Short mmCIF file of C-alpha atoms and ligand atoms in Angstrom, two decimals:
data_model
loop_
_atom_site.label_atom_id
_atom_site.label_comp_id
_atom_site.label_asym_id
_atom_site.label_seq_id
_atom_site.Cartn_x
_atom_site.Cartn_y
_atom_site.Cartn_z
CA MET A 1 -185.08 -42.26 -28.37
CA LEU A 2 -183.39 -39.54 -30.43
CA ASP A 3 -184.38 -36.99 -27.79
CA LEU A 4 -182.73 -39.13 -25.16
CA LEU A 5 -179.54 -39.38 -27.23
CA ILE A 6 -179.39 -35.62 -27.79
CA GLU A 7 -180.02 -35.02 -24.10
CA GLU A 8 -177.23 -37.40 -23.17
CA THR A 9 -174.78 -35.73 -25.56
CA LEU A 10 -175.68 -32.26 -24.29
CA GLU A 11 -175.35 -33.40 -20.71
CA THR A 12 -171.88 -34.75 -21.45
CA GLN A 13 -170.93 -31.35 -22.86
CA VAL A 14 -172.47 -29.39 -19.99
CA THR A 15 -170.92 -31.53 -17.27
CA GLY A 16 -167.58 -31.09 -19.00
CA LYS A 17 -166.86 -34.78 -19.41
CA ILE A 18 -165.49 -34.18 -22.90
CA LEU A 19 -161.77 -33.44 -22.71
CA THR A 20 -160.08 -32.25 -25.88
CA ILE A 21 -156.39 -32.83 -26.43
CA GLN A 22 -155.74 -29.07 -26.19
CA ARG A 23 -157.37 -28.86 -22.77
CA HIS A 24 -155.56 -31.99 -21.66
CA ILE A 25 -152.19 -30.53 -22.66
CA MET A 26 -153.01 -27.18 -21.03
CA GLU A 27 -153.98 -28.91 -17.80
CA MET A 28 -150.79 -30.94 -17.83
CA GLU A 29 -148.79 -27.77 -18.48
CA ARG A 30 -150.48 -25.98 -15.59
CA GLN A 31 -148.63 -28.36 -13.27
CA TYR A 32 -145.41 -26.67 -14.46
CA PRO A 33 -145.71 -22.92 -13.71
CA GLN A 34 -142.43 -22.26 -15.55
CA ALA A 35 -143.86 -23.67 -18.83
CA SER A 36 -143.92 -21.07 -21.60
CA GLY A 37 -146.83 -22.58 -23.56
CA ASP A 38 -144.42 -23.34 -26.38
CA PHE A 39 -144.90 -27.05 -26.01
CA SER A 40 -148.69 -26.91 -26.15
CA GLY A 41 -148.41 -24.64 -29.20
CA LEU A 42 -146.24 -27.25 -30.92
CA LEU A 43 -148.65 -30.07 -30.12
CA TYR A 44 -151.51 -27.95 -31.36
CA ASP A 45 -149.70 -27.57 -34.72
CA ILE A 46 -149.10 -31.34 -34.87
CA CYS A 47 -152.81 -31.97 -34.24
CA MET A 48 -153.70 -29.59 -37.07
CA ALA A 49 -151.40 -31.47 -39.44
CA ALA A 50 -152.88 -34.78 -38.26
CA LYS A 51 -156.42 -33.56 -38.95
CA GLN A 52 -155.47 -32.42 -42.45
CA ILE A 53 -153.75 -35.71 -43.25
CA SER A 54 -156.67 -37.67 -41.79
CA TYR A 55 -159.12 -35.77 -43.97
CA HIS A 56 -157.08 -36.49 -47.09
CA VAL A 57 -156.43 -40.14 -46.18
CA ASN A 58 -160.21 -40.61 -45.87
CA LYS A 59 -160.79 -39.01 -49.23
CA ALA A 60 -157.70 -40.40 -50.97
CA GLY A 61 -159.59 -42.69 -53.34
CA LEU A 62 -161.79 -39.82 -54.43
CA MET A 63 -159.10 -37.20 -54.80
CA ASN A 64 -156.69 -39.07 -57.05
CA LEU A 65 -154.07 -39.21 -54.33
CA LEU A 66 -153.59 -42.97 -54.44
CA GLY A 67 -150.83 -44.64 -56.38
CA LYS A 68 -147.13 -44.15 -56.87
CA GLU A 69 -145.73 -40.71 -57.42
CA GLY A 70 -143.10 -42.19 -59.70
CA THR A 71 -140.13 -40.89 -57.74
CA GLU A 72 -137.88 -42.61 -55.21
CA ASN A 73 -137.27 -41.33 -51.68
CA VAL A 74 -133.83 -41.17 -50.00
CA HIS A 75 -134.00 -44.92 -49.27
CA GLY A 76 -134.54 -45.80 -52.94
CA GLU A 77 -138.19 -46.68 -52.27
CA GLN A 78 -141.11 -45.64 -54.43
CA VAL A 79 -142.79 -42.55 -53.03
CA LYS A 80 -146.54 -42.28 -53.20
CA LYS A 81 -148.58 -39.15 -53.56
CA LEU A 82 -150.01 -39.29 -50.06
CA ASP A 83 -146.50 -39.61 -48.59
CA ILE A 84 -145.53 -36.36 -50.24
CA PHE A 85 -148.74 -34.68 -49.23
CA ALA A 86 -148.30 -35.77 -45.60
CA HIS A 87 -144.66 -34.66 -45.56
CA GLU A 88 -145.48 -31.22 -46.96
CA THR A 89 -148.46 -30.83 -44.63
CA PHE A 90 -146.28 -31.55 -41.59
CA VAL A 91 -143.52 -29.19 -42.68
CA LYS A 92 -145.98 -26.38 -43.44
CA ALA A 93 -147.86 -26.87 -40.18
CA LEU A 94 -144.71 -26.74 -38.05
CA ASP A 95 -142.28 -24.38 -39.77
CA HIS A 96 -143.74 -20.99 -38.77
CA GLY A 97 -145.02 -21.41 -35.19
CA GLY A 98 -141.78 -20.26 -33.57
CA HIS A 99 -141.52 -23.49 -31.56
CA LEU A 100 -138.89 -25.34 -33.60
CA CYS A 101 -135.26 -24.72 -34.53
CA VAL A 102 -135.01 -27.62 -37.01
CA MET A 103 -137.00 -30.59 -38.35
CA GLY A 104 -136.24 -33.97 -39.87
CA SER A 105 -138.49 -36.18 -41.97
CA GLU A 106 -138.19 -39.76 -43.14
CA GLU A 107 -138.96 -38.43 -46.61
CA GLU A 108 -136.07 -35.93 -46.67
CA ARG A 109 -132.37 -36.83 -46.85
CA ASP A 110 -131.08 -33.82 -44.83
CA ILE A 111 -132.33 -31.78 -41.90
CA ILE A 112 -135.13 -29.31 -42.70
CA PRO A 113 -134.28 -25.76 -41.61
CA ILE A 114 -136.85 -23.24 -40.42
CA PRO A 115 -137.33 -20.66 -43.20
CA GLU A 116 -135.48 -17.40 -42.52
CA GLU A 117 -138.66 -15.33 -42.29
CA TYR A 118 -139.96 -17.31 -39.28
CA PRO A 119 -138.90 -17.21 -35.62
CA ILE A 120 -136.63 -19.93 -34.23
CA GLY A 121 -137.74 -21.94 -31.20
CA LYS A 122 -136.19 -24.32 -28.71
CA TYR A 123 -137.61 -27.66 -29.88
CA VAL A 124 -136.62 -30.19 -32.56
CA CYS A 125 -139.25 -32.32 -34.32
CA LEU A 126 -138.51 -35.52 -36.24
CA PHE A 127 -141.33 -37.32 -38.04
CA ASP A 128 -142.36 -40.10 -40.36
CA PRO A 129 -145.24 -38.35 -42.07
CA LEU A 130 -146.96 -41.49 -43.40
CA ASP A 131 -145.76 -44.83 -42.18
CA GLY A 132 -146.92 -48.12 -43.68
CA SER A 133 -147.16 -46.64 -47.14
CA SER A 134 -147.50 -50.02 -48.86
CA ASN A 135 -150.98 -50.15 -47.30
CA ILE A 136 -152.22 -46.82 -48.68
CA ASP A 137 -153.77 -48.16 -51.87
CA VAL A 138 -155.71 -50.92 -50.16
CA ASN A 139 -157.47 -48.99 -47.40
CA VAL A 140 -155.49 -50.54 -44.55
CA SER A 141 -154.51 -48.49 -41.48
CA ILE A 142 -151.49 -46.22 -41.81
CA GLY A 143 -149.98 -43.72 -39.41
CA THR A 144 -147.80 -40.70 -38.63
CA ILE A 145 -145.02 -40.90 -36.03
CA PHE A 146 -143.39 -37.90 -34.33
CA SER A 147 -140.60 -37.31 -31.85
CA ILE A 148 -139.77 -34.07 -30.02
CA HIS A 149 -136.47 -33.11 -28.39
CA LYS A 150 -135.22 -29.90 -26.80
CA ARG A 151 -132.31 -28.42 -28.73
CA VAL A 152 -128.90 -29.46 -27.39
CA ASP A 153 -127.87 -25.97 -26.24
CA PRO A 154 -130.93 -24.15 -24.83
CA SER A 155 -129.08 -20.80 -24.81
CA GLU A 156 -128.59 -21.00 -28.61
CA THR A 157 -131.05 -18.89 -30.60
CA GLY A 158 -129.88 -19.54 -34.16
CA ALA A 159 -130.85 -22.28 -36.61
CA GLY A 160 -130.85 -25.86 -35.33
CA THR A 161 -128.24 -28.32 -36.55
CA LEU A 162 -127.78 -32.01 -37.34
CA GLU A 163 -126.41 -32.44 -33.81
CA ASP A 164 -129.78 -31.28 -32.43
CA CYS A 165 -131.46 -34.09 -34.39
CA LEU A 166 -128.98 -36.84 -33.47
CA GLN A 167 -129.94 -37.20 -29.81
CA PRO A 168 -130.60 -40.52 -28.04
CA GLY A 169 -134.23 -41.49 -27.50
CA TRP A 170 -134.13 -41.18 -23.72
CA LYS A 171 -133.81 -37.41 -24.19
CA GLN A 172 -137.16 -37.13 -26.02
CA VAL A 173 -139.58 -34.77 -24.29
CA CYS A 174 -142.53 -36.08 -26.24
CA ALA A 175 -143.38 -38.74 -28.80
CA GLY A 176 -146.60 -39.79 -30.43
CA TYR A 177 -148.34 -41.36 -33.33
CA VAL A 178 -151.51 -40.78 -35.27
CA ILE A 179 -153.33 -43.83 -36.56
CA TYR A 180 -155.62 -43.42 -39.54
CA GLY A 181 -157.80 -46.47 -38.98
CA SER A 182 -161.50 -47.17 -38.53
CA SER A 183 -161.27 -43.91 -36.61
CA THR A 184 -158.35 -41.49 -36.39
CA MET A 185 -156.52 -41.44 -33.08
CA ILE A 186 -153.55 -39.59 -31.68
CA VAL A 187 -151.59 -41.31 -28.92
CA TYR A 188 -148.82 -39.39 -27.18
CA THR A 189 -146.58 -39.27 -24.17
CA ALA A 190 -144.76 -36.31 -22.69
CA GLY A 191 -143.07 -38.54 -20.13
CA ASN A 192 -146.13 -38.59 -17.91
CA GLY A 193 -148.09 -41.63 -19.08
CA VAL A 194 -149.55 -42.43 -22.48
CA HIS A 195 -152.85 -40.92 -23.51
CA GLY A 196 -155.04 -41.59 -26.54
CA PHE A 197 -157.49 -39.19 -28.20
CA THR A 198 -160.02 -40.10 -30.87
CA LEU A 199 -160.91 -37.62 -33.59
CA ASP A 200 -164.59 -36.78 -33.39
CA PRO A 201 -165.40 -35.85 -37.00
CA SER A 202 -168.46 -33.87 -35.99
CA TYR A 203 -166.47 -31.50 -33.75
CA GLY A 204 -163.16 -31.80 -35.60
CA GLU A 205 -161.54 -32.30 -32.19
CA PHE A 206 -159.40 -35.02 -30.67
CA ILE A 207 -161.29 -36.18 -27.57
CA LEU A 208 -159.66 -38.08 -24.69
CA SER A 209 -160.74 -41.71 -25.14
CA HIS A 210 -157.85 -43.77 -23.68
CA GLU A 211 -156.42 -42.24 -20.52
CA ASN A 212 -153.14 -43.56 -19.10
CA ILE A 213 -152.74 -46.56 -21.40
CA GLN A 214 -150.92 -49.49 -19.79
CA ILE A 215 -149.65 -52.32 -21.97
CA PRO A 216 -150.35 -55.78 -20.47
CA LYS A 217 -147.22 -57.38 -18.95
CA ARG A 218 -147.60 -60.29 -21.37
CA GLY A 219 -149.81 -60.85 -24.38
CA SER A 220 -150.87 -63.56 -26.79
CA ILE A 221 -149.81 -61.84 -30.01
CA TYR A 222 -146.55 -61.83 -31.94
CA SER A 223 -146.22 -59.57 -34.97
CA VAL A 224 -143.49 -60.18 -37.52
CA ASN A 225 -143.04 -60.55 -41.26
CA GLU A 226 -142.39 -64.28 -41.23
CA SER A 227 -141.55 -64.41 -44.92
CA ASN A 228 -138.11 -63.20 -43.81
CA PHE A 229 -137.52 -66.39 -41.79
CA ASP A 230 -134.63 -67.70 -43.92
CA TYR A 231 -132.85 -64.33 -43.65
CA TRP A 232 -132.84 -64.25 -39.82
CA ASP A 233 -130.09 -65.41 -37.52
CA GLU A 234 -130.47 -68.65 -35.56
CA GLY A 235 -131.44 -66.95 -32.28
CA PHE A 236 -134.48 -65.21 -33.73
CA LYS A 237 -135.44 -68.29 -35.78
CA ASN A 238 -135.42 -70.28 -32.52
CA TYR A 239 -137.81 -67.75 -30.94
CA ILE A 240 -140.23 -68.12 -33.86
CA ARG A 241 -140.05 -71.92 -33.61
CA TRP A 242 -140.74 -71.62 -29.84
CA VAL A 243 -143.66 -69.22 -30.17
CA LYS A 244 -145.47 -71.59 -32.55
CA LYS A 245 -145.00 -74.77 -30.49
CA ILE A 246 -148.05 -76.16 -28.66
CA ASP A 247 -147.71 -75.78 -24.89
CA GLU A 248 -150.78 -74.96 -22.85
CA LYS A 249 -148.83 -73.96 -19.74
CA THR A 250 -147.08 -71.12 -21.55
CA ASN A 251 -150.07 -70.16 -23.67
CA ARG A 252 -148.58 -71.38 -26.94
CA PRO A 253 -148.89 -71.22 -29.82
CA ARG A 254 -149.29 -67.45 -29.72
CA ASN A 255 -151.39 -65.63 -32.29
CA CYS A 256 -149.63 -64.11 -35.27
CA ARG A 257 -151.03 -60.71 -36.26
CA TYR A 258 -149.13 -58.64 -38.80
CA ILE A 259 -150.60 -55.67 -40.67
CA GLY A 260 -147.34 -54.36 -42.13
CA SER A 261 -148.02 -50.90 -40.69
CA MET A 262 -145.84 -50.39 -37.64
CA VAL A 263 -148.22 -47.86 -36.08
CA ALA A 264 -151.23 -50.15 -36.45
CA ASP A 265 -149.35 -53.26 -35.30
CA ILE A 266 -147.95 -51.52 -32.21
CA HIS A 267 -151.22 -49.73 -31.42
CA ARG A 268 -153.04 -53.08 -31.33
CA ASN A 269 -150.32 -54.70 -29.21
CA LEU A 270 -150.29 -51.70 -26.85
CA LEU A 271 -153.95 -52.30 -26.08
CA TYR A 272 -154.07 -56.13 -26.23
CA GLY A 273 -150.50 -57.02 -25.22
CA GLY A 274 -147.92 -58.76 -27.38
CA VAL A 275 -144.64 -58.21 -29.16
CA PHE A 276 -143.78 -56.54 -32.47
CA CYS A 277 -140.50 -57.54 -34.11
CA TYR A 278 -138.54 -56.25 -37.07
CA PRO A 279 -135.14 -57.88 -36.47
CA ALA A 280 -132.01 -57.56 -38.57
CA ASP A 281 -132.00 -59.79 -41.63
CA LEU A 282 -129.70 -60.73 -44.48
CA LYS A 283 -132.22 -59.90 -47.18
CA ASP A 284 -130.63 -56.67 -48.28
CA PRO A 285 -126.90 -56.25 -47.59
CA SER A 286 -127.41 -52.45 -47.59
CA LYS A 287 -129.78 -52.80 -44.60
CA PRO A 288 -127.95 -55.14 -42.20
CA SER A 289 -129.84 -53.68 -39.23
CA GLY A 290 -133.32 -54.39 -40.54
CA LYS A 291 -135.72 -51.92 -42.05
CA LEU A 292 -136.95 -49.50 -39.41
CA ARG A 293 -135.38 -46.12 -38.76
CA LEU A 294 -134.13 -45.24 -35.31
CA LEU A 295 -135.11 -41.57 -35.22
CA TYR A 296 -138.40 -41.63 -37.09
CA GLU A 297 -139.87 -44.98 -36.05
CA ALA A 298 -138.01 -46.98 -33.40
CA ALA A 299 -137.13 -44.31 -30.80
CA PRO A 300 -140.55 -42.57 -30.63
CA MET A 301 -142.41 -45.90 -30.49
CA ALA A 302 -139.96 -47.14 -27.84
CA PHE A 303 -140.62 -44.05 -25.69
CA ILE A 304 -144.39 -44.54 -25.94
CA VAL A 305 -144.26 -48.27 -25.18
CA GLU A 306 -141.86 -47.82 -22.24
CA GLN A 307 -144.09 -45.09 -20.84
CA ALA A 308 -146.99 -47.55 -21.05
CA GLY A 309 -144.99 -50.07 -18.99
CA GLY A 310 -143.55 -52.07 -21.89
CA LYS A 311 -140.06 -52.66 -23.22
CA ALA A 312 -138.16 -51.86 -26.45
CA THR A 313 -134.83 -53.34 -27.48
CA THR A 314 -132.72 -54.28 -30.48
CA GLY A 315 -132.27 -57.70 -28.90
CA THR A 316 -129.03 -56.63 -27.24
CA GLN A 317 -129.54 -52.95 -26.35
CA ARG A 318 -132.34 -50.72 -25.07
CA ILE A 319 -133.49 -48.67 -28.07
CA LEU A 320 -133.71 -45.42 -26.06
CA ASP A 321 -130.00 -45.73 -25.14
CA ILE A 322 -128.72 -45.80 -28.73
CA GLU A 323 -126.57 -42.78 -29.68
CA PRO A 324 -127.65 -42.03 -33.27
CA ASP A 325 -124.94 -41.79 -35.90
CA GLY A 326 -127.10 -40.74 -38.83
CA LEU A 327 -130.48 -39.22 -39.59
CA HIS A 328 -131.70 -42.33 -41.40
CA GLN A 329 -129.94 -44.99 -39.31
CA ARG A 330 -131.80 -48.32 -39.12
CA VAL A 331 -132.03 -50.59 -36.07
CA PRO A 332 -133.53 -53.98 -35.21
CA VAL A 333 -136.77 -53.49 -33.26
CA ILE A 334 -138.29 -55.78 -30.62
CA ILE A 335 -141.03 -53.87 -28.81
CA GLY A 336 -144.07 -54.59 -26.68
CA SER A 337 -145.14 -56.32 -23.46
CA GLU A 338 -142.25 -56.56 -21.01
CA GLU A 339 -142.26 -60.33 -20.47
CA ASP A 340 -142.71 -61.11 -24.18
CA VAL A 341 -139.84 -58.82 -25.19
CA THR A 342 -137.60 -60.40 -22.56
CA VAL A 343 -138.27 -63.87 -24.00
CA VAL A 344 -137.30 -62.69 -27.50
CA GLU A 345 -134.12 -61.13 -26.07
CA GLU A 346 -133.19 -64.37 -24.35
CA PHE A 347 -133.45 -66.27 -27.65
CA MET A 348 -131.54 -63.58 -29.53
CA GLN A 349 -128.74 -63.63 -26.97
CA GLY A 350 -128.53 -67.43 -27.09
CA LEU A 351 -129.69 -67.79 -23.45
CA ARG A 352 -132.51 -70.02 -24.73
CA VAL A 353 -132.39 -72.36 -27.70
P1 LIG B 401 -142.34 -47.22 -44.58
O1 LIG B 401 -141.81 -46.17 -43.64
O2 LIG B 401 -141.71 -47.18 -45.93
O3 LIG B 401 -143.83 -47.23 -44.65
O4 LIG B 401 -141.85 -48.65 -43.99
C1 LIG B 401 -142.06 -48.94 -42.65
C2 LIG B 401 -143.08 -50.03 -42.56
C3 LIG B 401 -143.56 -50.27 -41.15
O5 LIG B 401 -144.73 -49.57 -40.89
C4 LIG B 401 -143.82 -51.75 -41.15
O6 LIG B 401 -143.69 -52.28 -39.86
C5 LIG B 401 -142.78 -52.28 -42.08
O7 LIG B 401 -142.47 -51.23 -42.96
C6 LIG B 401 -143.27 -53.44 -42.88
O8 LIG B 401 -142.23 -53.89 -43.67
P2 LIG B 401 -142.33 -55.29 -44.45
O9 LIG B 401 -143.23 -55.06 -45.60
O10 LIG B 401 -140.93 -55.59 -44.86
O11 LIG B 401 -142.86 -56.32 -43.49
MG1 LIG B 402 -141.88 -45.35 -41.99
#
């Protein structure tokens, strides 16, 4: 039996059925003879950071990395040790490759310049190093989100600026997330479909496992933090009332699934179909647009979901069309299967009651 298994594994290797993310990117790049290889170099660095974070997330309980750091981040939230570790890992992995002119992180108030001693590149990378941090201590899936733009002026060779970071989502050249779950996966799009790679711990490589992911046109899941019900406006409340009503013809009530980790909630809905919502609420007057950040969370996830055939909106505007006005700007997020998102929009716009 074991012999058979080994034979099968070897055969898979020999016949070349295993496709690593590096080879996948290189093959994609080969279709563009003018490509400099810069982009694949950048993705390679991101994969390295993801592997390091994955390793530490898996060992967090053993390495005394769990628990609050005791400081607050720029949003006044408690920062945990793994958040800091993930942030520093990302910065260190990306700052010296010569691919980037500037970076931005959810954990840092201002833009992050490339240190003077390193070459400046033509790309901009924005990232949320560890999203879903309230789940770290309890072994629930968390993730990393990244978004890549070209710098605004390609002829510029100096340091990148805030303007380079404040670009609308439709201009992204790549976006992706890493999910640290029962296995670690990286899912990315470079505007040519959405592809998922699972980390094989024995090789230390991300292997193509989900080629050309397509989100179902409609799903049976809605994902929202319903404890905010009393803080929502009437339109969204009406949607929630609707989604829970019994009606066989329209497949209701839908299933509520909410992990509280955007990456994990959207990853599940991407594969099963459904809608993820974090609408505006009146809970905190300092956050009238909800909780999620446009540049680090909403825009990259919107790019991925649209590329998979889904839809992403604030309820009144396509997320990818928003012109950012600040690095840490927050927006309402309704994202997922096209038909499900459209229904939420209709309730939010008062077209349904
Ligand atoms: P974080 O960046 O501080 O981790 O917050 C973002 C997370 C998302 O992953 C998740 O969708 C949301 O916060 C959950 O918030 P809530 O606990 O209010 O439902
Ligand atoms: Mg986050």
